[in-house]
Amino acid sequence: MRYTAYCFSTAVVEVTVTIIVLAVVVEVVVVVIVLVLLIVVVVVAAEVVLVVVVVAAAVPLVVVLVVVIVVVVVLIVEMSVVYSYGLNKQDIGRHRVGLHDRVGFFFTT
C-alpha cells in the first residue's frame, strides 16, 4: 500500500513538474514570439519613417529637377523660335538680335 501511494505521489509530482516545465516553455516561446513580432513592427515602422524621410529629402531634388527640365524646355523653345524666324548662328553668337525683338511678349531677355 505504501509503495502504491509512493508511486502515485511520485507520478503526481512528475506530472505536475512536467506541466510546470511545459507551461514555462510555452511562456518563453510566447514571449520570444511577441518580442520578435515587436521587433518586426518596430523595424517596419522605422522603414516607413525612413521612406518618409527619404521622400521628404527627395522632394527638393524633384523640384530642382523639374526647374531644370522647365529651363531646358524654355531654352529649346527659345532657340527654335529664333531659328524659325530665319536668324543665322552668327547673329545669335554676336547678340545682334535679341529675343525681345521677335517675341517680346513671350520671353524677356
mmCIF file of C-alpha atoms in Angstrom:
data_model
loop_
_atom_site.group_PDB
_atom_site.id
_atom_site.type_symbol
_atom_site.label_atom_id
_atom_site.label_comp_id
_atom_site.label_asym_id
_atom_site.label_seq_id
_atom_site.Cartn_x
_atom_site.Cartn_y
_atom_site.Cartn_z
ATOM 1 C CA MET A 1 0.000 0.000 0.000
ATOM 2 C CA ARG A 2 2.791 2.409 0.853
ATOM 3 C CA TYR A 3 4.565 1.524 -2.376
ATOM 4 C CA THR A 4 1.415 2.268 -4.386
ATOM 5 C CA ALA A 5 0.952 5.567 -2.561
ATOM 6 C CA TYR A 6 4.622 6.379 -3.177
ATOM 7 C CA CYS A 7 4.327 5.564 -6.863
ATOM 8 C CA PHE A 8 1.133 7.560 -7.142
ATOM 9 C CA SER A 9 2.651 10.584 -5.370
ATOM 10 C CA THR A 10 5.762 10.291 -7.500
ATOM 11 C CA ALA A 11 3.612 10.173 -10.638
ATOM 12 C CA VAL A 12 1.654 13.210 -9.454
ATOM 13 C CA VAL A 13 4.900 15.089 -8.803
ATOM 14 C CA GLU A 14 6.288 14.094 -12.182
ATOM 15 C CA VAL A 15 3.116 15.141 -13.992
ATOM 16 C CA THR A 16 2.999 18.385 -12.038
ATOM 17 C CA VAL A 17 6.653 19.141 -12.787
ATOM 18 C CA THR A 18 6.124 18.250 -16.435
ATOM 19 C CA ILE A 19 3.105 20.565 -16.634
ATOM 20 C CA ILE A 20 5.056 23.370 -14.959
ATOM 21 C CA VAL A 21 8.042 22.871 -17.296
ATOM 22 C CA LEU A 22 5.757 22.805 -20.336
ATOM 23 C CA ALA A 23 4.000 25.937 -19.107
ATOM 24 C CA VAL A 24 7.349 27.708 -18.676
ATOM 25 C CA VAL A 25 8.490 26.577 -22.120
ATOM 26 C CA VAL A 26 5.231 27.753 -23.704
ATOM 27 C CA GLU A 27 5.520 31.033 -21.840
ATOM 28 C CA VAL A 28 9.094 31.532 -23.045
ATOM 29 C CA VAL A 29 8.115 30.667 -26.616
ATOM 30 C CA VAL A 30 5.180 33.100 -26.494
ATOM 31 C CA VAL A 31 7.396 35.843 -25.058
ATOM 32 C CA VAL A 32 10.018 35.226 -27.758
ATOM 33 C CA ILE A 33 7.355 35.308 -30.489
ATOM 34 C CA VAL A 34 5.889 38.525 -29.105
ATOM 35 C CA LEU A 35 9.350 40.094 -28.887
ATOM 36 C CA VAL A 36 10.147 39.057 -32.467
ATOM 37 C CA LEU A 37 6.833 40.490 -33.645
ATOM 38 C CA LEU A 38 7.524 43.714 -31.760
ATOM 39 C CA ILE A 39 10.975 43.941 -33.327
ATOM 40 C CA VAL A 40 9.469 43.330 -36.768
ATOM 41 C CA VAL A 41 6.830 46.012 -36.169
ATOM 42 C CA VAL A 42 9.480 48.467 -34.950
ATOM 43 C CA VAL A 43 11.720 47.697 -37.940
ATOM 44 C CA VAL A 44 8.811 48.085 -40.370
ATOM 45 C CA ALA A 45 7.796 51.321 -38.667
ATOM 46 C CA ALA A 46 11.400 52.503 -38.846
ATOM 47 C CA GLU A 47 11.493 51.620 -42.528
ATOM 48 C CA VAL A 48 8.272 53.550 -43.088
ATOM 49 C CA VAL A 49 9.783 56.519 -41.255
ATOM 50 C CA LEU A 50 12.952 56.085 -43.305
ATOM 51 C CA VAL A 51 10.918 56.027 -46.518
ATOM 52 C CA VAL A 52 9.085 59.187 -45.408
ATOM 53 C CA VAL A 53 12.414 60.866 -44.603
ATOM 54 C CA VAL A 54 13.890 59.795 -47.954
ATOM 55 C CA VAL A 55 10.798 61.032 -49.792
ATOM 56 C CA ALA A 56 10.913 64.302 -47.855
ATOM 57 C CA ALA A 57 14.586 64.654 -48.734
ATOM 58 C CA ALA A 58 13.885 63.789 -52.372
ATOM 59 C CA VAL A 59 11.159 66.436 -52.797
ATOM 60 C CA PRO A 60 13.644 69.331 -53.144
ATOM 61 C CA LEU A 61 15.630 67.266 -55.643
ATOM 62 C CA VAL A 62 12.465 66.656 -57.650
ATOM 63 C CA VAL A 63 11.666 70.369 -57.555
ATOM 64 C CA VAL A 64 15.171 71.200 -58.771
ATOM 65 C CA LEU A 65 14.864 68.555 -61.487
ATOM 66 C CA VAL A 66 11.515 69.997 -62.624
ATOM 67 C CA VAL A 67 13.002 73.512 -62.691
ATOM 68 C CA VAL A 68 15.974 72.278 -64.746
ATOM 69 C CA ILE A 69 13.639 70.494 -67.164
ATOM 70 C CA VAL A 70 11.473 73.612 -67.498
ATOM 71 C CA VAL A 71 14.553 75.781 -68.119
ATOM 72 C CA VAL A 72 15.851 73.354 -70.747
ATOM 73 C CA VAL A 73 12.441 73.231 -72.448
ATOM 74 C CA VAL A 74 12.215 77.039 -72.421
ATOM 75 C CA LEU A 75 15.704 77.283 -73.906
ATOM 76 C CA ILE A 76 14.811 74.775 -76.604
ATOM 77 C CA VAL A 77 11.609 76.697 -77.388
ATOM 78 C CA GLU A 78 13.522 79.988 -77.476
ATOM 79 C CA MET A 79 16.144 78.562 -79.820
ATOM 80 C CA SER A 80 13.507 77.020 -82.067
ATOM 81 C CA VAL A 81 11.646 80.353 -82.174
ATOM 82 C CA VAL A 82 14.866 82.187 -83.022
ATOM 83 C CA TYR A 83 15.765 79.698 -85.760
ATOM 84 C CA SER A 84 12.212 79.683 -87.090
ATOM 85 C CA TYR A 85 12.459 83.438 -87.704
ATOM 86 C CA GLY A 86 15.411 82.769 -90.013
ATOM 87 C CA LEU A 87 18.189 84.170 -87.872
ATOM 88 C CA ASN A 88 21.534 82.589 -88.513
ATOM 89 C CA LYS A 89 24.024 81.393 -85.917
ATOM 90 C CA GLN A 90 26.336 84.367 -86.385
ATOM 91 C CA ASP A 91 23.630 86.828 -85.378
ATOM 92 C CA ILE A 92 22.822 84.786 -82.312
ATOM 93 C CA GLY A 93 26.517 84.440 -81.435
ATOM 94 C CA ARG A 94 27.138 88.196 -81.728
ATOM 95 C CA HIS A 95 23.959 89.042 -79.809
ATOM 96 C CA ARG A 96 22.885 91.408 -82.543
ATOM 97 C CA VAL A 97 19.332 90.171 -82.394
ATOM 98 C CA GLY A 98 17.649 89.554 -79.073
ATOM 99 C CA LEU A 99 14.550 87.557 -78.456
ATOM 100 C CA HIS A 100 12.716 90.639 -77.259
ATOM 101 C CA ASP A 101 12.900 91.969 -80.804
ATOM 102 C CA ARG A 102 10.922 88.995 -82.122
ATOM 103 C CA VAL A 103 8.820 87.579 -79.300
ATOM 104 C CA GLY A 104 8.957 90.158 -76.542
ATOM 105 C CA PHE A 105 5.514 89.345 -75.254
ATOM 106 C CA PHE A 106 6.515 85.699 -74.621
ATOM 107 C CA PHE A 107 10.045 85.940 -73.279
ATOM 108 C CA THR A 108 12.142 88.662 -71.749
ATOM 109 C CA THR A 109 15.857 88.682 -72.291
#
